[in-house]
PDB file of C-alpha atoms in Angstrom:
ATOM      1  CA  MET A   1      -8.733 -22.570  10.539  1.00 66.00           C
ATOM      2  CA  GLY A   2      -6.452 -21.926   7.580  1.00 68.00           C
ATOM      3  CA  VAL A   3      -2.415 -22.922   7.954  1.00 77.00           C
ATOM      4  CA  GLN A   4      -0.382 -21.238   5.638  1.00 75.00           C
ATOM      5  CA  MET A   5      -2.991 -20.613   3.281  1.00 79.00           C
ATOM      6  CA  ALA A   6      -1.646 -19.872  -0.231  1.00 81.00           C
ATOM      7  CA  ALA A   7      -4.269 -16.982  -1.646  1.00 86.00           C
ATOM      8  CA  SER A   8      -3.895 -13.321  -1.728  1.00 88.00           C
ATOM      9  CA  PRO A   9      -4.094 -11.369   1.275  1.00 88.00           C
ATOM     10  CA  GLY A  10      -7.203  -9.512  -0.308  1.00 87.00           C
ATOM     11  CA  ILE A  11      -9.284 -12.524  -1.101  1.00 90.00           C
ATOM     12  CA  PHE A  12     -11.854 -12.043   1.202  1.00 89.00           C
ATOM     13  CA  THR A  13     -12.949  -8.825  -0.410  1.00 91.00           C
ATOM     14  CA  ASP A  14     -12.843 -10.512  -3.604  1.00 86.00           C
ATOM     15  CA  ARG A  15     -13.603 -14.086  -4.184  1.00 87.00           C
ATOM     16  CA  PHE A  16     -14.438 -15.059  -0.466  1.00 87.00           C
ATOM     17  CA  ARG A  17     -16.253 -12.108   0.246  1.00 86.00           C
ATOM     18  CA  ARG A  18     -19.394 -14.230   1.105  1.00 85.00           C
ATOM     19  CA  ILE A  19     -17.490 -15.977   3.843  1.00 84.00           C
ATOM     20  CA  LEU A  20     -17.619 -12.923   5.662  1.00 84.00           C
ATOM     21  CA  HIS A  21     -21.306 -11.985   5.432  1.00 81.00           C
ATOM     22  CA  ASP A  22     -23.293 -14.728   4.194  1.00 82.00           C
ATOM     23  CA  ALA A  23     -21.380 -18.008   5.412  1.00 78.00           C
ATOM     24  CA  PRO A  24     -23.488 -19.996   7.976  1.00 78.00           C
ATOM     25  CA  ILE A  25     -19.895 -20.194  10.109  1.00 75.00           C
ATOM     26  CA  ASN A  26     -20.212 -19.437  13.692  1.00 73.00           C
ATOM     27  CA  GLY A  27     -16.735 -18.193  14.646  1.00 79.00           C
ATOM     28  CA  PRO A  28     -13.501 -16.489  13.249  1.00 89.00           C
ATOM     29  CA  VAL A  29     -11.495 -17.615  10.336  1.00 92.00           C
ATOM     30  CA  VAL A  30      -8.056 -17.960  11.635  1.00 94.00           C
ATOM     31  CA  LEU A  31      -5.219 -17.874   9.446  1.00 93.00           C
ATOM     32  CA  THR A  32      -1.555 -18.625  10.196  1.00 92.00           C
ATOM     33  CA  HIS A  33       1.229 -16.919   8.592  1.00 91.00           C
ATOM     34  CA  SER A  34       5.245 -16.943   8.789  1.00 90.00           C
ATOM     35  CA  ARG A  35       8.030 -14.983   6.921  1.00 87.00           C
ATOM     36  CA  ALA A  36       9.773 -18.308   6.400  1.00 85.00           C
ATOM     37  CA  ASP A  37       6.955 -19.658   4.351  1.00 82.00           C
ATOM     38  CA  ARG A  38       8.859 -19.220   0.896  1.00 77.00           C
ATOM     39  CA  ALA A  39       5.959 -21.096  -1.066  1.00 78.00           C
ATOM     40  CA  THR A  40       3.692 -18.189  -0.286  1.00 78.00           C
ATOM     41  CA  GLY A  41       6.254 -15.287  -0.180  1.00 77.00           C
ATOM     42  CA  LEU A  42       8.513 -15.729  -2.709  1.00 78.00           C
ATOM     43  CA  TRP A  43       6.814 -18.002  -5.104  1.00 78.00           C
ATOM     44  CA  HIS A  44       3.381 -16.681  -4.897  1.00 78.00           C
ATOM     45  CA  ARG A  45       4.679 -13.261  -5.255  1.00 78.00           C
ATOM     46  CA  TRP A  46       6.317 -14.176  -8.402  1.00 80.00           C
ATOM     47  CA  ALA A  47       3.470 -16.028  -9.754  1.00 84.00           C
ATOM     48  CA  GLU A  48       0.800 -13.759  -8.735  1.00 84.00           C
ATOM     49  CA  GLY A  49       2.491 -10.453  -7.876  1.00 86.00           C
ATOM     50  CA  THR A  50       1.654 -10.575  -4.241  1.00 87.00           C
ATOM     51  CA  PRO A  51       2.552 -12.561  -1.145  1.00 87.00           C
ATOM     52  CA  GLY A  52       0.220 -15.179  -0.063  1.00 86.00           C
ATOM     53  CA  ILE A  53      -1.549 -15.178   3.394  1.00 89.00           C
ATOM     54  CA  GLY A  54       0.469 -17.890   4.563  1.00 87.00           C
ATOM     55  CA  TYR A  55       3.376 -15.301   4.151  1.00 89.00           C
ATOM     56  CA  ALA A  56       1.808 -11.977   5.074  1.00 90.00           C
ATOM     57  CA  GLY A  57      -1.387 -12.752   6.663  1.00 93.00           C
ATOM     58  CA  VAL A  58      -4.761 -11.815   5.496  1.00 94.00           C
ATOM     59  CA  ALA A  59      -4.946  -7.930   4.838  1.00 92.00           C
ATOM     60  CA  GLU A  60      -8.525  -6.801   3.796  1.00 92.00           C
ATOM     61  CA  PRO A  61     -11.015  -5.910   4.850  1.00 92.00           C
ATOM     62  CA  PRO A  62      -9.095  -4.209   7.795  1.00 93.00           C
ATOM     63  CA  GLU A  63     -12.034  -3.657   9.989  1.00 93.00           C
ATOM     64  CA  CYS A  64     -12.702  -7.675  10.107  1.00 91.00           C
ATOM     65  CA  ILE A  65      -9.203  -8.386  11.043  1.00 95.00           C
ATOM     66  CA  GLY A  66      -7.725  -9.217  14.510  1.00 96.00           C
ATOM     67  CA  SER A  67      -4.295 -10.361  15.025  1.00 96.00           C
ATOM     68  CA  LEU A  68      -2.575 -12.736  17.685  1.00 96.00           C
ATOM     69  CA  PRO A  69       0.824 -14.682  18.133  1.00 97.00           C
ATOM     70  CA  LEU A  70       0.629 -18.268  17.989  1.00 96.00           C
ATOM     71  CA  ARG A  71       0.683 -19.247  21.450  1.00 97.00           C
ATOM     72  CA  ARG A  72       3.043 -21.328  23.619  1.00 96.00           C
ATOM     73  CA  LEU A  73       1.144 -24.422  25.202  1.00 96.00           C
ATOM     74  CA  GLU A  74       0.895 -23.011  28.484  1.00 97.00           C
ATOM     75  CA  VAL A  75      -0.936 -19.831  27.111  1.00 97.00           C
ATOM     76  CA  PRO A  76      -4.405 -19.913  26.677  1.00 96.00           C
ATOM     77  CA  TYR A  77      -6.577 -18.189  23.715  1.00 96.00           C
ATOM     78  CA  ARG A  78      -9.287 -15.963  25.045  1.00 94.00           C
ATOM     79  CA  ARG A  79     -12.570 -15.775  23.494  1.00 92.00           C
ATOM     80  CA  HIS A  80     -12.380 -11.728  23.486  1.00 93.00           C
ATOM     81  CA  GLU A  81      -9.004 -12.343  21.429  1.00 92.00           C
ATOM     82  CA  LEU A  82     -10.800 -14.203  18.643  1.00 91.00           C
ATOM     83  CA  ASP A  83     -13.704 -11.568  18.346  1.00 89.00           C
ATOM     84  CA  HIS A  84     -13.001 -10.747  14.737  1.00 92.00           C
ATOM     85  CA  ARG A  85     -14.234 -12.229  11.592  1.00 91.00           C
ATOM     86  CA  LEU A  86     -10.584 -12.824  10.297  1.00 94.00           C
ATOM     87  CA  VAL A  87      -7.771 -13.546  12.866  1.00 96.00           C
ATOM     88  CA  ASN A  88      -4.178 -13.522  11.696  1.00 96.00           C
ATOM     89  CA  ILE A  89      -2.012 -15.616  13.518  1.00 96.00           C
ATOM     90  CA  ASP A  90       1.694 -14.996  13.514  1.00 96.00           C
ATOM     91  CA  ALA A  91       3.378 -18.270  13.592  1.00 93.00           C
ATOM     92  CA  HIS A  92       7.030 -17.251  12.574  1.00 91.00           C
ATOM     93  CA  TRP A  93       8.612 -18.021  15.685  1.00 89.00           C
ATOM     94  CA  ARG A  94       7.556 -21.528  15.355  1.00 86.00           C
ATOM     95  CA  TYR A  95       6.867 -22.281  11.645  1.00 81.00           C
ATOM     96  CA  ARG A  96      10.383 -21.645  10.669  1.00 82.00           C
ATOM     97  CA  ARG A  97      11.778 -25.040   9.193  1.00 76.00           C
ATOM     98  CA  GLY A  98      12.798 -24.750   5.670  1.00 64.00           C
ATOM     99  CA  ARG A  99      16.218 -25.830   4.479  1.00 58.00           C
ATOM    100  CA  LEU A 100      17.968 -24.053   1.404  1.00 58.00           C
ATOM    101  CA  TRP A 101      17.261 -27.274  -0.924  1.00 60.00           C
ATOM    102  CA  ASN A 102      13.522 -26.951   0.184  1.00 65.00           C
ATOM    103  CA  PRO A 103      11.779 -24.276  -2.256  1.00 62.00           C
ATOM    104  CA  ALA A 104       8.846 -24.090  -0.087  1.00 63.00           C
ATOM    105  CA  GLY A 105      10.558 -23.181   3.238  1.00 65.00           C
ATOM    106  CA  ALA A 106       8.318 -23.186   6.254  1.00 71.00           C
ATOM    107  CA  HIS A 107       5.179 -23.688   4.239  1.00 69.00           C
ATOM    108  CA  SER A 108       4.317 -27.160   5.592  1.00 72.00           C
ATOM    109  CA  ASP A 109       6.086 -26.725   9.135  1.00 70.00           C
ATOM    110  CA  PHE A 110       2.905 -26.772  10.876  1.00 76.00           C
ATOM    111  CA  CYS A 111       2.843 -30.218  12.783  1.00 80.00           C
ATOM    112  CA  HIS A 112       3.665 -28.762  15.950  1.00 89.00           C
ATOM    113  CA  ALA A 113       1.974 -29.028  19.624  1.00 92.00           C
ATOM    114  CA  GLU A 114       1.186 -25.441  19.356  1.00 93.00           C
ATOM    115  CA  SER A 115      -0.746 -25.971  16.069  1.00 91.00           C
ATOM    116  CA  ALA A 116      -3.005 -28.394  17.880  1.00 94.00           C
ATOM    117  CA  HIS A 117      -3.468 -26.155  20.939  1.00 96.00           C
ATOM    118  CA  LEU A 118      -4.743 -23.445  18.605  1.00 94.00           C
ATOM    119  CA  LEU A 119      -7.082 -25.814  16.770  1.00 93.00           C
ATOM    120  CA  LEU A 120      -8.212 -27.428  19.890  1.00 94.00           C
ATOM    121  CA  SER A 121      -8.746 -23.734  21.743  1.00 95.00           C
ATOM    122  CA  LEU A 122     -10.953 -22.801  18.761  1.00 93.00           C
ATOM    123  CA  ALA A 123     -13.064 -26.029  18.913  1.00 91.00           C
ATOM    124  CA  CYS A 124     -13.182 -25.417  22.916  1.00 91.00           C
ATOM    125  CA  LEU A 125     -14.159 -21.817  22.444  1.00 88.00           C
ATOM    126  CA  ALA A 126     -16.707 -22.555  19.537  1.00 83.00           C
ATOM    127  CA  ARG A 127     -19.101 -24.596  22.258  1.00 76.00           C
TER     128      ARG A 127
END
């Protein structure tokens, strides 16, 4: 699981391509993103010319990508919803904290019960 990853949305077709095909990973690579993440939105775009995964989600390769919203605690994650190699989790409704004086925005705003719910759900589904 990647929480607010500061990498290019196409990194899984370039640098991490082997993760999709050759890595001994049994399950999806799950990546959260939030439009309130200024570190991977604004600052990553300025430094690398594109917003990072933590802001926009992973974008390539499209045939390997699924998407879900970050779930509230009472809503379970189901195995069939996580059947893609890469899964974008839109956490914008929850990962929002970031004050004007904080240049990172919501980049580190993932310490919530909903994040633990996602992580523990992935662990349970991996059994």
